[in-house]
Every structure is written in C-alpha cells, then in structure tokens.
Tab-separated table of C-alpha atoms and ligand atoms in Angstrom:
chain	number	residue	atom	x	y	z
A	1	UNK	CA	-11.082	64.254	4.144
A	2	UNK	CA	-11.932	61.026	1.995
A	3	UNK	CA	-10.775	60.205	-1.206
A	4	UNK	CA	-14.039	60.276	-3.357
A	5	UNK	CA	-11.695	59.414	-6.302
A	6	UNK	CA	-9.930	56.110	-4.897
A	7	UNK	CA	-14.069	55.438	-3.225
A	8	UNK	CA	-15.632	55.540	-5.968
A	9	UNK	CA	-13.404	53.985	-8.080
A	10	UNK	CA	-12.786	50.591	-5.831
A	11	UNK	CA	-16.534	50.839	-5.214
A	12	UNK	CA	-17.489	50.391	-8.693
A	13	UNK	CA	-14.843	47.610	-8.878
A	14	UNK	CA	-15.098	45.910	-5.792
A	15	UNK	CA	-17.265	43.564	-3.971
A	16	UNK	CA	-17.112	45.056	-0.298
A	17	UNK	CA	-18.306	42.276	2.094
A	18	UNK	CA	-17.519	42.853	5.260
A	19	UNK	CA	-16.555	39.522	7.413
A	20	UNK	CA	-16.542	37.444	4.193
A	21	UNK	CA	-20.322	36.410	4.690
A	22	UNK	CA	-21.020	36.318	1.206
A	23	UNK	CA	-17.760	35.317	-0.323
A	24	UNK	CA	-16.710	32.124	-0.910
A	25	UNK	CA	-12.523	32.240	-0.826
A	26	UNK	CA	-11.945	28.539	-2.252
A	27	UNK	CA	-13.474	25.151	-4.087
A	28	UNK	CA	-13.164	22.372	-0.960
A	29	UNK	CA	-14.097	18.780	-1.006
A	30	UNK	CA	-13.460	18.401	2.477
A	31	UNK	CA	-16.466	19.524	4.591
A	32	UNK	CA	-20.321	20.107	3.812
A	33	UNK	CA	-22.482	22.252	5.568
A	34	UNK	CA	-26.498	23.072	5.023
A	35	UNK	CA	-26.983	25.668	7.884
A	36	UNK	CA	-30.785	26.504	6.430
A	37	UNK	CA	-31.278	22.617	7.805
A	38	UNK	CA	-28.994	22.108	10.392
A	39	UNK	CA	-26.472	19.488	8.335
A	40	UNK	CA	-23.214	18.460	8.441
A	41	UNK	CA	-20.741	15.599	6.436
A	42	UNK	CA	-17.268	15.036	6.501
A	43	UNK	CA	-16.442	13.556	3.219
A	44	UNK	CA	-19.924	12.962	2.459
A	45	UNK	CA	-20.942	11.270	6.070
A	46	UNK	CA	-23.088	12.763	8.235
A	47	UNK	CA	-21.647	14.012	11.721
A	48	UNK	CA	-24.499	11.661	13.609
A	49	UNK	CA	-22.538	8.688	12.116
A	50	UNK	CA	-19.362	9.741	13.050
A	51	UNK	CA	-20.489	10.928	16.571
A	52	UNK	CA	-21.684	7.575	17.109
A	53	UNK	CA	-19.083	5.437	15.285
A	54	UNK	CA	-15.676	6.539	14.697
A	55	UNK	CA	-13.124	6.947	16.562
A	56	UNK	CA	-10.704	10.950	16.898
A	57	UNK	CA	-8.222	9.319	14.809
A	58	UNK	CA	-10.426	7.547	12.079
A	59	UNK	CA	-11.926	10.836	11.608
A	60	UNK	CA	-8.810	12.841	11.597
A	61	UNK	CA	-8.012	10.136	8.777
A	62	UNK	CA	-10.741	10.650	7.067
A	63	UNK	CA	-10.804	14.730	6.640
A	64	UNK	CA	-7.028	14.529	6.073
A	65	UNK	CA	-6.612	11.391	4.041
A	66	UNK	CA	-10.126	11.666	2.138
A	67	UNK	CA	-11.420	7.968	2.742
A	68	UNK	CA	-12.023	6.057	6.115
A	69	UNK	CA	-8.855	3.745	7.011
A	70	UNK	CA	-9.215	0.214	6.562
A	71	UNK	CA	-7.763	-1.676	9.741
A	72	UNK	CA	-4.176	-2.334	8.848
A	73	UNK	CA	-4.437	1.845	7.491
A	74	UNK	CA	-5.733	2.521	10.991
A	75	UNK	CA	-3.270	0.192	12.815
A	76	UNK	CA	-0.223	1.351	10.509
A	77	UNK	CA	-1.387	4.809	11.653
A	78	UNK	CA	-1.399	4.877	15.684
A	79	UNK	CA	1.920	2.942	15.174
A	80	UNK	CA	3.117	6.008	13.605
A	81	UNK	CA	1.558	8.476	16.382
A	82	UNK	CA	2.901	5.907	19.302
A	83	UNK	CA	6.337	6.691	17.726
A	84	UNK	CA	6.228	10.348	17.594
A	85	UNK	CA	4.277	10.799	20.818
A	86	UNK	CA	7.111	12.442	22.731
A	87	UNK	CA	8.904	15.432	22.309
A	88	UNK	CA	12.721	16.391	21.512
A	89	UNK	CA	14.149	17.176	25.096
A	90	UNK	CA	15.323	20.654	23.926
A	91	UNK	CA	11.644	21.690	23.210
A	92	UNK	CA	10.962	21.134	27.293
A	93	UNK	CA	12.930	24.169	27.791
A	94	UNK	CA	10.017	26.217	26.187
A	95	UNK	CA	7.830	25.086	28.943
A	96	UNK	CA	9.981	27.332	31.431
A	97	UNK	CA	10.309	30.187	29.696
A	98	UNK	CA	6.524	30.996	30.216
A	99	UNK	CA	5.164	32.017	33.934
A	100	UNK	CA	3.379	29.755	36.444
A	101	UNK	CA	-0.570	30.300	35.362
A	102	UNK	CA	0.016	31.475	31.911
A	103	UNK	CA	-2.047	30.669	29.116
A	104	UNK	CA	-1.963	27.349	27.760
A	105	UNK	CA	-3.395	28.830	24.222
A	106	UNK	CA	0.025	31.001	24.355
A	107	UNK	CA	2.120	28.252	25.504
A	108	UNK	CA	0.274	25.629	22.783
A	109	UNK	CA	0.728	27.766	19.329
A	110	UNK	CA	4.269	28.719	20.822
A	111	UNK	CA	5.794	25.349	20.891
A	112	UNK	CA	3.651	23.516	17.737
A	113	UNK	CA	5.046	26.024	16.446
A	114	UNK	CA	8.716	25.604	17.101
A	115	UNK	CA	8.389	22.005	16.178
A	116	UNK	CA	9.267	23.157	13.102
A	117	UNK	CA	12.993	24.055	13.785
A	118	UNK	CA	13.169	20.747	15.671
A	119	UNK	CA	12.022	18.999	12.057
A	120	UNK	CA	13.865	20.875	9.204
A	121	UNK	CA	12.956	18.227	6.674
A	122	UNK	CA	9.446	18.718	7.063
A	123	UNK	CA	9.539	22.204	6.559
A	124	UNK	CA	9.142	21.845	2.996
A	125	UNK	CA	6.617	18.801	2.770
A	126	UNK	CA	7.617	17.035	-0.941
A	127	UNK	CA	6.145	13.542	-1.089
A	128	UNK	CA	2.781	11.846	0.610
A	129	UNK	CA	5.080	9.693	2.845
A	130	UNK	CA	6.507	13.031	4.428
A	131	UNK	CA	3.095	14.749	4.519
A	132	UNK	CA	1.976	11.596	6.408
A	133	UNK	CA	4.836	12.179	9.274
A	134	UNK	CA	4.165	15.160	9.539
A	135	UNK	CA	0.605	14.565	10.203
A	136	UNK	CA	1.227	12.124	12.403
A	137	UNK	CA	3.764	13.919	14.403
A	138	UNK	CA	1.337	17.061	14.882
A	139	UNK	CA	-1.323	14.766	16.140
A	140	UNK	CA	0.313	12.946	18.449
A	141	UNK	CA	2.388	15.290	19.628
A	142	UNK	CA	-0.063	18.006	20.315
A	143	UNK	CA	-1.813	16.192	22.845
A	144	UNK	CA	1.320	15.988	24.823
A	145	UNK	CA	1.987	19.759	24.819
A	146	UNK	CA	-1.547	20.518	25.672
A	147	UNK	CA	-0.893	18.164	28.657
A	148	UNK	CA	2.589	19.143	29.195
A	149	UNK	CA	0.918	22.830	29.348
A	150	UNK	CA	-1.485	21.791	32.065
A	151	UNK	CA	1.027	20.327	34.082
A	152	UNK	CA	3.444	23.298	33.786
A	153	UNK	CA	0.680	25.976	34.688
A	154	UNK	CA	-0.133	23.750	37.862
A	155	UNK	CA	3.837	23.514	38.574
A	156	UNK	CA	3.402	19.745	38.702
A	157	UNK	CA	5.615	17.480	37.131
A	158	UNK	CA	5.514	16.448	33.238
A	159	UNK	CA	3.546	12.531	33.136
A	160	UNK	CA	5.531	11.105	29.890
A	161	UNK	CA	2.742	9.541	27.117
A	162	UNK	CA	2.379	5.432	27.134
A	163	UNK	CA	2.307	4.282	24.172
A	164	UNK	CA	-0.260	1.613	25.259
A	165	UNK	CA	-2.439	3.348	25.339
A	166	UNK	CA	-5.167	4.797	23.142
A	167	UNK	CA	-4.989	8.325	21.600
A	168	UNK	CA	-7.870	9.736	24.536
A	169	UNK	CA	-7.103	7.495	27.497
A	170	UNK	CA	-3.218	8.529	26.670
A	171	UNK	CA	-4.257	12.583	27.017
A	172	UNK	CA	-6.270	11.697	30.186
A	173	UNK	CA	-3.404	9.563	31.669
A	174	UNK	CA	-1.164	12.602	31.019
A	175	UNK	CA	-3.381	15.140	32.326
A	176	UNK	CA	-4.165	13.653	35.807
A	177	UNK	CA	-2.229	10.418	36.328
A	178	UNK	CA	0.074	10.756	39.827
A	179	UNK	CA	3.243	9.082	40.066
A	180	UNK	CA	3.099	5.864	41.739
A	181	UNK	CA	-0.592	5.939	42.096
A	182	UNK	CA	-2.790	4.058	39.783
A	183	UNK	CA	-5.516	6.226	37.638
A	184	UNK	CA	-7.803	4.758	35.543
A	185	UNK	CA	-10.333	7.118	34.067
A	186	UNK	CA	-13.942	5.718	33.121
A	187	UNK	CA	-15.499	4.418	30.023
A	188	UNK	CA	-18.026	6.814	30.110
A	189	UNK	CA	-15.319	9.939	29.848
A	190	UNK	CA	-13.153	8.026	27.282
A	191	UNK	CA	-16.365	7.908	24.785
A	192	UNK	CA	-17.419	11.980	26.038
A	193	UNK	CA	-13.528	13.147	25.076
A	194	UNK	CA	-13.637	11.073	21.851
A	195	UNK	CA	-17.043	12.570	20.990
A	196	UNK	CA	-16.250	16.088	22.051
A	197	UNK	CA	-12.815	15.794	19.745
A	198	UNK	CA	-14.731	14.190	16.672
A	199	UNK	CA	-17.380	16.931	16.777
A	200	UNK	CA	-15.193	19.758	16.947
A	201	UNK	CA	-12.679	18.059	13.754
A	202	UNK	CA	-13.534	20.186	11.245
A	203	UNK	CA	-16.180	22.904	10.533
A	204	UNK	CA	-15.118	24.301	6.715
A	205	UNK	CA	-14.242	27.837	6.318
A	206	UNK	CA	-14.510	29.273	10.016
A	207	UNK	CA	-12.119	32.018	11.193
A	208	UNK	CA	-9.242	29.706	12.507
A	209	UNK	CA	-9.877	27.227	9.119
A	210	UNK	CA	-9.303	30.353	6.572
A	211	UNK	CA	-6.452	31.634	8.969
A	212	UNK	CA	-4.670	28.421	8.192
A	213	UNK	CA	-5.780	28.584	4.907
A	214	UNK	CA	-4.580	32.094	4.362
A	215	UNK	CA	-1.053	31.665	6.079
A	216	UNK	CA	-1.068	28.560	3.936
A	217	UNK	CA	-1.317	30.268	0.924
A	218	UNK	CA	2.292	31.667	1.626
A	219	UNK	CA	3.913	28.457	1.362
A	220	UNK	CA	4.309	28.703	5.069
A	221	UNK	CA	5.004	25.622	6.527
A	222	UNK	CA	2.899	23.407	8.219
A	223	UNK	CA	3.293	24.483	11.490
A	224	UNK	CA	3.623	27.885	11.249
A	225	UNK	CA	0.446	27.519	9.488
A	226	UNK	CA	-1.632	25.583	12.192
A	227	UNK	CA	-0.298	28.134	14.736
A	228	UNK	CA	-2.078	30.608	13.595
A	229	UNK	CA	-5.236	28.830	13.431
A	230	UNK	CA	-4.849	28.449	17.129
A	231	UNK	CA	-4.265	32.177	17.453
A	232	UNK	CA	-7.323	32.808	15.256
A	233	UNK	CA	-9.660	29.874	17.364
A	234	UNK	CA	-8.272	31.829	20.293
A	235	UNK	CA	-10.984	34.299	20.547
A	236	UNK	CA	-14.067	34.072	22.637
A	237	UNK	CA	-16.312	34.577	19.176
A	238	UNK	CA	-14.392	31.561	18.123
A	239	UNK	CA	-13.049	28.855	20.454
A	240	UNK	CA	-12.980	31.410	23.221
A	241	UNK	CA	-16.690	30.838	23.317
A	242	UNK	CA	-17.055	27.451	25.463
A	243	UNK	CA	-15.241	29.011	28.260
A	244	UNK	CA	-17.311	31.862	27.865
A	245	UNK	CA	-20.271	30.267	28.024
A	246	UNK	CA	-19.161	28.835	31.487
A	247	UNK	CA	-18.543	32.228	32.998
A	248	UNK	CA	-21.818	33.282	32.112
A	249	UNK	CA	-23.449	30.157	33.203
A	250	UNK	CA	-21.719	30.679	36.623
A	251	UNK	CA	-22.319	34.543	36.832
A	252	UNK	CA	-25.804	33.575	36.365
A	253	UNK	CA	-25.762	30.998	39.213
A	254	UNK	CA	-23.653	33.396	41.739
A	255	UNK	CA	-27.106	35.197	41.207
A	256	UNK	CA	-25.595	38.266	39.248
A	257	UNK	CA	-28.563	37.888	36.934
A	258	UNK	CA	-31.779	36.121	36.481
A	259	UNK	CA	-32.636	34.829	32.864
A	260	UNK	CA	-34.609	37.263	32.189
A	261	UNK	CA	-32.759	40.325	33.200
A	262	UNK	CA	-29.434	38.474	31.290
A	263	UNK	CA	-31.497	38.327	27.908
A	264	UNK	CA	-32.609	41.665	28.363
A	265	UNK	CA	-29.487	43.364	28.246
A	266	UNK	CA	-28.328	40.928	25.560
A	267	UNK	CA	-31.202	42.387	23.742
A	268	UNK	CA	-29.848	45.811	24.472
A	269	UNK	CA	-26.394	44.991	23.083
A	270	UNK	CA	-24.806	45.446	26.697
A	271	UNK	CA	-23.978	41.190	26.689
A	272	UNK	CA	-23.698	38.605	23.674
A	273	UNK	CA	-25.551	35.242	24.567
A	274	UNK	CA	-22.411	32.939	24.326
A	275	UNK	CA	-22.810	29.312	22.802
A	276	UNK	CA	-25.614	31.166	20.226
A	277	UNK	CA	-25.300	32.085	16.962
A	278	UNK	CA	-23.434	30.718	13.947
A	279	UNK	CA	-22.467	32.408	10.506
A	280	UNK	CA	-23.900	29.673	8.655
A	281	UNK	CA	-26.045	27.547	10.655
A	282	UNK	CA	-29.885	29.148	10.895
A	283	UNK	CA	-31.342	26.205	12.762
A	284	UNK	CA	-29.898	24.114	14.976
A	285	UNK	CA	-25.997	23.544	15.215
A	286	UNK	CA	-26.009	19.180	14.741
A	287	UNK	CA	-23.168	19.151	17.134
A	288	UNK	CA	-24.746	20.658	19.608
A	289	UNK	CA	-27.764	18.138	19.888
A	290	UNK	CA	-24.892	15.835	19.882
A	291	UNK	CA	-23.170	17.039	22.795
A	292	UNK	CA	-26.004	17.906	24.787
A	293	UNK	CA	-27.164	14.158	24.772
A	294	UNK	CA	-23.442	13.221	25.862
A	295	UNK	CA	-23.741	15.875	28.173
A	296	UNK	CA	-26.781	14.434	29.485
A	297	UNK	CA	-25.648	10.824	29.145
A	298	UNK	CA	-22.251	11.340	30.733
A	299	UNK	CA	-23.657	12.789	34.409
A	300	UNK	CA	-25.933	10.450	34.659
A	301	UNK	CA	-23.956	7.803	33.952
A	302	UNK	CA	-20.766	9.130	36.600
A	303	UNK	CA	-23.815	10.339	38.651
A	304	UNK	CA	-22.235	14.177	39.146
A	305	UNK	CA	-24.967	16.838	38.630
A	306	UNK	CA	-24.070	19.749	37.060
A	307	UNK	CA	-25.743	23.321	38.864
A	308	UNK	CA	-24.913	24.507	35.159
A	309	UNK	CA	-26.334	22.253	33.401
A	310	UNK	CA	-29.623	23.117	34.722
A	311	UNK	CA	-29.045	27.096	34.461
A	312	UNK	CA	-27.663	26.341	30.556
A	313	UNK	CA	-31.393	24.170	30.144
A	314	UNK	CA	-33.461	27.629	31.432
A	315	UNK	CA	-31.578	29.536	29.512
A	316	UNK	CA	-31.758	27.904	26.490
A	317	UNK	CA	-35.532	27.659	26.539
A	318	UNK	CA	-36.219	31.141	27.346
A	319	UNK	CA	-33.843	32.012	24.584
A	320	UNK	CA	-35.624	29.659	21.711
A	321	UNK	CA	-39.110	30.632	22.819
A	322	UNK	CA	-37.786	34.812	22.931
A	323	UNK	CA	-39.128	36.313	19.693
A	324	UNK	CA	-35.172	38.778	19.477
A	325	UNK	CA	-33.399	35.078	19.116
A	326	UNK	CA	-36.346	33.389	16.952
A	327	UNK	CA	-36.282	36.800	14.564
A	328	UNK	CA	-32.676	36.556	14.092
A	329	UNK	CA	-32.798	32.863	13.683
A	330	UNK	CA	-30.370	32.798	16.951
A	331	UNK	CA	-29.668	28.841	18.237
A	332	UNK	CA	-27.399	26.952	20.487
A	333	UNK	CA	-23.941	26.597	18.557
A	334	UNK	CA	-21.575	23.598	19.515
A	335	UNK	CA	-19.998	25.422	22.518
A	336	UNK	CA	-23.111	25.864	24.521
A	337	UNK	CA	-22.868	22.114	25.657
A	338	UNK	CA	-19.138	21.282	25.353
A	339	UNK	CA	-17.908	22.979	28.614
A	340	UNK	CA	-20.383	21.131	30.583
A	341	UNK	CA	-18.952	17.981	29.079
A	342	UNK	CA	-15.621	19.344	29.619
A	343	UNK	CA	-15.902	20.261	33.440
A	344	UNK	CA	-17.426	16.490	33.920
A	345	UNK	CA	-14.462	15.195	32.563
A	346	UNK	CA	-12.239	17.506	34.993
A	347	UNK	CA	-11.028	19.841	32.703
A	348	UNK	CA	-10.110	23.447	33.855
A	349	UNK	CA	-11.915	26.080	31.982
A	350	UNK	CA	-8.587	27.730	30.801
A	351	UNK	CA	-7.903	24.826	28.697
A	352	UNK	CA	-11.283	24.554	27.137
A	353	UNK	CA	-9.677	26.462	24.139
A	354	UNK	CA	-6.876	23.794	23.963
A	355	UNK	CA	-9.736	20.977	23.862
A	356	UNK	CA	-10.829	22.286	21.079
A	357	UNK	CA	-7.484	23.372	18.753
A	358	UNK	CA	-6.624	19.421	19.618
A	359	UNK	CA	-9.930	18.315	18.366
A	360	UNK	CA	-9.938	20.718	15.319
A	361	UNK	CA	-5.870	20.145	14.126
A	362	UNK	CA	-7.185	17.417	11.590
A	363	UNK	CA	-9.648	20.031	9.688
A	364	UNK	CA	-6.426	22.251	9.433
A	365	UNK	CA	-4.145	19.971	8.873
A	366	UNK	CA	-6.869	18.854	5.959
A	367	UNK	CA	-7.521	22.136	4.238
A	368	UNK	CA	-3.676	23.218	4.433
A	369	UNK	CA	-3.017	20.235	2.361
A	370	UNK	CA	-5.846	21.210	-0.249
A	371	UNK	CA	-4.763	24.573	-0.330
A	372	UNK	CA	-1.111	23.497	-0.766
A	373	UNK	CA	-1.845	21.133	-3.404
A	374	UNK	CA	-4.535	22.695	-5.230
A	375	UNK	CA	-2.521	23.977	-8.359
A	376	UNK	CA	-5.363	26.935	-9.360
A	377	UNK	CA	-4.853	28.482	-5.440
A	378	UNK	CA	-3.660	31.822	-5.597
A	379	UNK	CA	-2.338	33.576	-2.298
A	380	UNK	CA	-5.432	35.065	-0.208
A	381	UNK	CA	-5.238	38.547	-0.436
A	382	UNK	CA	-8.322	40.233	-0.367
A	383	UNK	CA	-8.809	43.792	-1.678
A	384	UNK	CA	-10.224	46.824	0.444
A	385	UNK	CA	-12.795	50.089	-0.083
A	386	UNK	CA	-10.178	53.129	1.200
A	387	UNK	CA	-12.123	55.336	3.623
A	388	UNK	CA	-8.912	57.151	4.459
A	389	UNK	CA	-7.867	61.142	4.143
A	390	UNK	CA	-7.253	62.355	0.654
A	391	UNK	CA	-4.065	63.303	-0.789
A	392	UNK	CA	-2.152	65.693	1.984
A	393	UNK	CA	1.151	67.164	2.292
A	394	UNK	CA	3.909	66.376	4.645
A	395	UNK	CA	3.731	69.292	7.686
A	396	UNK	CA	7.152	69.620	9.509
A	397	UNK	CA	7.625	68.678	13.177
A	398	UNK	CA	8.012	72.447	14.125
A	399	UNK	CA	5.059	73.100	11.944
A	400	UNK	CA	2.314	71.071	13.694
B	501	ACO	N1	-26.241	36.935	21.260
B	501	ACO	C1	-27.019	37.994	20.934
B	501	ACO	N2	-27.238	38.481	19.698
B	501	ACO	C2	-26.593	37.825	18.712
B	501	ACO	C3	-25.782	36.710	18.943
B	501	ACO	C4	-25.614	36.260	20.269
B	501	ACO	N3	-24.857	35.208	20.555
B	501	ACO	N4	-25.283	36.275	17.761
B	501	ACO	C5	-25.774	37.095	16.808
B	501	ACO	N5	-26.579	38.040	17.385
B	501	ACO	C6	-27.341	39.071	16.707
B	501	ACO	C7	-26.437	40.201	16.197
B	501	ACO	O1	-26.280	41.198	17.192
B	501	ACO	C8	-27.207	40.674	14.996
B	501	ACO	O2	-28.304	41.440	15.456
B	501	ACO	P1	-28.803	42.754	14.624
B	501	ACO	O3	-29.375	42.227	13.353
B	501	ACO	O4	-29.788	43.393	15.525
B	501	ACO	O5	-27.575	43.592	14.412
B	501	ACO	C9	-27.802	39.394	14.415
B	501	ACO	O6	-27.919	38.492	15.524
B	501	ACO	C10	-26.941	38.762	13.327
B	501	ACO	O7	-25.688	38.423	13.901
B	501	ACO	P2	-24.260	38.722	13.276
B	501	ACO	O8	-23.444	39.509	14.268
B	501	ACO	O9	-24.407	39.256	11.894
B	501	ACO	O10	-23.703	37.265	13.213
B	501	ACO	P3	-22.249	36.829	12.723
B	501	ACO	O11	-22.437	35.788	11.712
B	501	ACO	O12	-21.408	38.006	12.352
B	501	ACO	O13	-21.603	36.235	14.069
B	501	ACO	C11	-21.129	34.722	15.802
B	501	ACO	C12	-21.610	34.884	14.361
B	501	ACO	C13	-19.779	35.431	15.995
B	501	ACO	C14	-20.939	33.247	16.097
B	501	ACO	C15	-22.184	35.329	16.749
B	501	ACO	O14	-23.414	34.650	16.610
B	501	ACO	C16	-21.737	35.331	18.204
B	501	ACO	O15	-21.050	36.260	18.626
B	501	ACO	N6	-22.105	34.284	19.007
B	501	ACO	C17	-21.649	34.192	20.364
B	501	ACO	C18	-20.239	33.644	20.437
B	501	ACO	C19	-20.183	32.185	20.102
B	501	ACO	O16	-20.949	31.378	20.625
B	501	ACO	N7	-19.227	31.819	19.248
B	501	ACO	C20	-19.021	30.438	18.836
B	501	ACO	C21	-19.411	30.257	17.415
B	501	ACO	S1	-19.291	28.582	16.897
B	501	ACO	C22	-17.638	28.259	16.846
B	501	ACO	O17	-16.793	29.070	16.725
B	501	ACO	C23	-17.265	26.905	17.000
C-alpha cells in the first residue's frame, strides 16, 4: 500500500534524519557546545566561570543582550524587573480557573502566555527599548507565576514580590514566606538557586530551544512563543527528566530495585536511566559536575543528608563502570544532580519542571530574538519521506 513513486522520489531528494541529529536548522552566536569534550560557553565564556561568578540576571543579560552588563546596565536592569514584578489583577483570575493540585507546568505556559493580551503593544516588538520591556517583564514576572502557581496548588494564599529584594531571595520569599512571620532563607540556598538557574540558562538547539525557535519563525509573538518552549521542556526526556530522576531514586530506596537489577532491565529496554544521556554531549555534561559539587556543598553546609544522594552516587558508579553505558558513551546529564539540589532547597518535585523553564526563559528569550531579527531566517518547516497508502478511491459509507 505505499507509494513507491512519492518514496522514491522524496528519497532521492531528501535528507531523512530522524530527530534532527544531524541537521543543523540555523547559524547562532549565542551558545557553544563541544559534547566530544564535555564544553560549554555562553557568548564565548565558559559555564565554570559563570557558575562561579555571575549572577541569574547577569547571565540572562548576557545570552539575551550579547555582552555582560556593566554596573549601571545591571542596576538600570533589576530597576526595570522591580517595576514589572507584579501582575495585572485580572490575570489572578487565571489562577482559579485551574483545580486544587493541578500542574504548575499547565498553569505556567497558560498564563505567560496570556500576558500577551494584558500587553498589546508588545505583541509586535518594533524597537530595542520595547524588546528590552518585554524582556524584562517575562523575567520578572515569571518568577511570580511560578510562585503564585505553588501557592494556588497548596490553596494557600498569594505572598506579593518585594521589590527589595534580589531576583532569588524574592522567588524564595514568595514561595515559603508566612504572613506575619519572619523567613529568611540561607546564604547557602540563595547561591544553590542562583547556580541551579545559571546552569540551566541556555543549552543551544534542544527540543524546547527549536520549539521556540520554530513557533518563532511565524512571527508569533513573544509569548506565545516561549509558551511553547515550556510545553516542549515539559516532557520527562526534556525537563521532565529531574523529577524523573527523583522517582527513580526513591523507587530504588523504597527497595523496588537494587542497582543492579534497575540497570539490568534498563539494559533490556524495560526502564530508561533518567539524568543519562545527552544528544550532543559524549562525555561528561559540565553542568552536571557543577551541580553535583553544589549538591555536595549545599548539605553539608545546611547539614541535611540526602538518602538520595547516596542511592544517585551508587548508581552513578555502577552505571560509568557498566560496559552498555561506557559503549554507548552514556553519562550523567544536568538533571541527575539538580533535584537533589532542588529538594534541599524545599522544592516539591512537581515544580522541578518550573525550576527549570524559569532558569532557561533567557536562552529563549535569546534565540527568539536571533531568529526574529536574523533577516536570511526562513520559517522552519521541515520536509517528510511519505510512507503512507498509495493513491485509493473514496468507498461509500454503505460500501465499507
Ligand atoms: N538510559 C538507557 N539507555 C539510553 C539512555 C538512557 N538514559 N539514553 C540513551 N540510551 C541508549 C539508547 O537506547 C540507544 O541505545 P541503542 O543504540 O541500543 O539503541 C543509545 O543509548 C543512543 O541513544 P539515543 O536514544 O539515540 O539518544 P538520543 O540522543 O535520541 O536521546 C536523550 C537523548 C533523550 C537525552 C536520552 O539519552 C534519554 O532518554 N535520557 C534520559 C532522559 C534524560 O535524562 N533527559 C534529559 C536530557 S538533558 C536535558 O534535557 C536538559
């Protein structure tokens, strides 16, 4: 039933590359990645520097505005994000129209993005100084509906943003602040949410990256766009994975499986080893060295121990040393260690995915402008090999 003539026709025409592994879909000065030897820039500067330097919002600068800010930059810049930190009063409604528990993924690429009917004049972005608010509104305010969305799903009430206060200690104060009772979270997980946002900022052409950059391509608007990179980071191959990785960390500790018997049927195909494997990086993932030293650093320094921890350590090692991982040139990704710092920090697994769309907006936000102002982009619209029926008639209802 297959249409040899349209086969072999696209075949001799057509590249067919299934997942895109082998195509690259546009020129980008953003973000460089070696993944034979484990290396990664923003703008030219390595992710070690910025993991142990800059700040979320100097790096968001950075990917988005090409060059780090100088101080009055950076200071003119968290003015801007202090400003738009709260959101229109008619947006709240938006909150209640989803059910107590639901998904704060649904509930966060639902209302970014409705922010666009709340700012018509951004819809069609025509100057730098208008990109600029818009930037700054999606930054700042996204941090307010992931808490917002927190808040809702635990039917407690919404803690308003302080404009005081710096762009982590802000999303902490309003995650878990109580009214009338003082909270005053630690150095130690200011510095592991900073880190765990920079890493995560921008990672080239992944799934949710060429989502944006595909809607993008449309001339939809910037939030329409970014929504559906949180749709596409959704998934547990994707952003899905670090709360993944938790669930089989603590299936493994409930004693549902021992290492061994887990990698076995991951060997079979029955289970995927979450937090391994990466498209592009063959060697180890840089951020995940990174977070598994602020992993390490931030329980000892609260003094909380971690059960996973330990299992995700065994694991790891019997995975590196297994000759099925070492063949396939299988190592820990950057989600392997970012729930653990997550869960230290307090964080319920259900909003891991959030963590991460906040920490990764700036990469979007960054390539939708290069795709949007790149004159030579043409839509994405990538061609297929038809494996379909061949040409058939129409049978009647009575008929079939
Ligand atoms: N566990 C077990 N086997 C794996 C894993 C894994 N995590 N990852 C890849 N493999 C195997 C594949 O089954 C395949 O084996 P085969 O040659 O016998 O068929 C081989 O390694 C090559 O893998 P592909 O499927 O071709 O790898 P691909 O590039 O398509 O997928 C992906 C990459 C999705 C990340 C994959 O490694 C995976 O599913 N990992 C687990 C989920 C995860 O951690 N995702 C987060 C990625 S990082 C991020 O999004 C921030």
């Amino acid at each position: 039933g297959i249409d040899i003539t349209s086969l072999e026709k696209d075949a001799g025409l057509l590249a067919f590359d299934p997942g895109y592994g082998n195509t690259g879909s546009c020129q980008s000065a953003i973000t460089f990645v070696d993944g034979e030897k484990g290396i990664l820039r923003h703008r030219g500067i390595p992710i070690e520097q910025l993991a142990e330097k800059s700040t979320f919002i100097e790096t968001a600068m950075l990917l988005i505005f090409g060059k780090l800010p100088s101080l009055e930059e950076r200071a003119a810049f968290r003015g801007l994000l202090s400003e738009h930190e709260l959101l229109h009063e008619g947006l709240l409604h938006h909150f209640d129209g989803f059910q107590p528990g639901g998904q704060p993924m649904a509930i966060l690429s639902a209302v970014i993005n409705s922010l666009g009917n709340y700012h018509p004049e951004l819809l069609e972005i025509q100057s730098p100084d208008e990109f600029r608010l818009a930037v700054a509104k999606l930054i700042s305010k996204v941090r307010t509906i992931a808490a917002f969305s927190y808040r809702k799903s635990l039917g407690l009430p919404f803690m308003y943003p302080d404009p005081n206060l710096s762009y982590c200690r802000n999303f902490l104060h309003m995650m878990f602040s109580v009214p009338n009772r003082d909270y005053e979270p630690t150095k130690a997980a200011v510095a592991a949410l900073t880190l765990f946002l920079v890493v995560h900022a921008d990672h080239e052409q992944n799934c949710s990256c060429s989502t944006v950059r595909m809607v993008g391509s449309t001339k939809a608007n910037l939030f329409a766009s970014v929504s559906s990179g949180i749709c596409a980071l959704w998934g547990r191959l994707h952003g899905g994975a670090n709360a993944a990785v938790i669930q089989m960390l603590t299936e493994m500790m409930a004693g549902r499986y021992k290492v061994k018997t887990f990698l076995d049927m991951v060997k079979r195909k029955e289970k995927r080893l979450m937090g391994f494997g990466h498209r592009v990086y063959k060697n180890f993932d840089p951020r995940a060295k990174v977070l598994k030293k602020a992993a390490d650093n931030l329980l000892l320094e609260t003094g909380v121990s971690d059960p996973l921890m330990d299992a995700a350590l065994e694991l790891q090692e019997a995975a590196l040393n297994d000759d099925y991982f070492k063949s396939r040139k299988l190592y820990p990704n950057v989600d392997f260690y970012s729930g653990i710092i997550l869960r230290a920090l307090g964080i319920p697994v259900n909003m891991f995915p959030v963590m991460f769309a906040i920490g990764r907006l700036p990469g979007w936000i960054a390539h939708w402008h290069e795709e949007n102002r790149d004159v030579a982009t043409r839509i994405h619209r990538p061609r297929q090999i038809y494996t379909g029926p061949a040409r058939r008639p129409y049978v009647p209802l009575d008929q079939r």
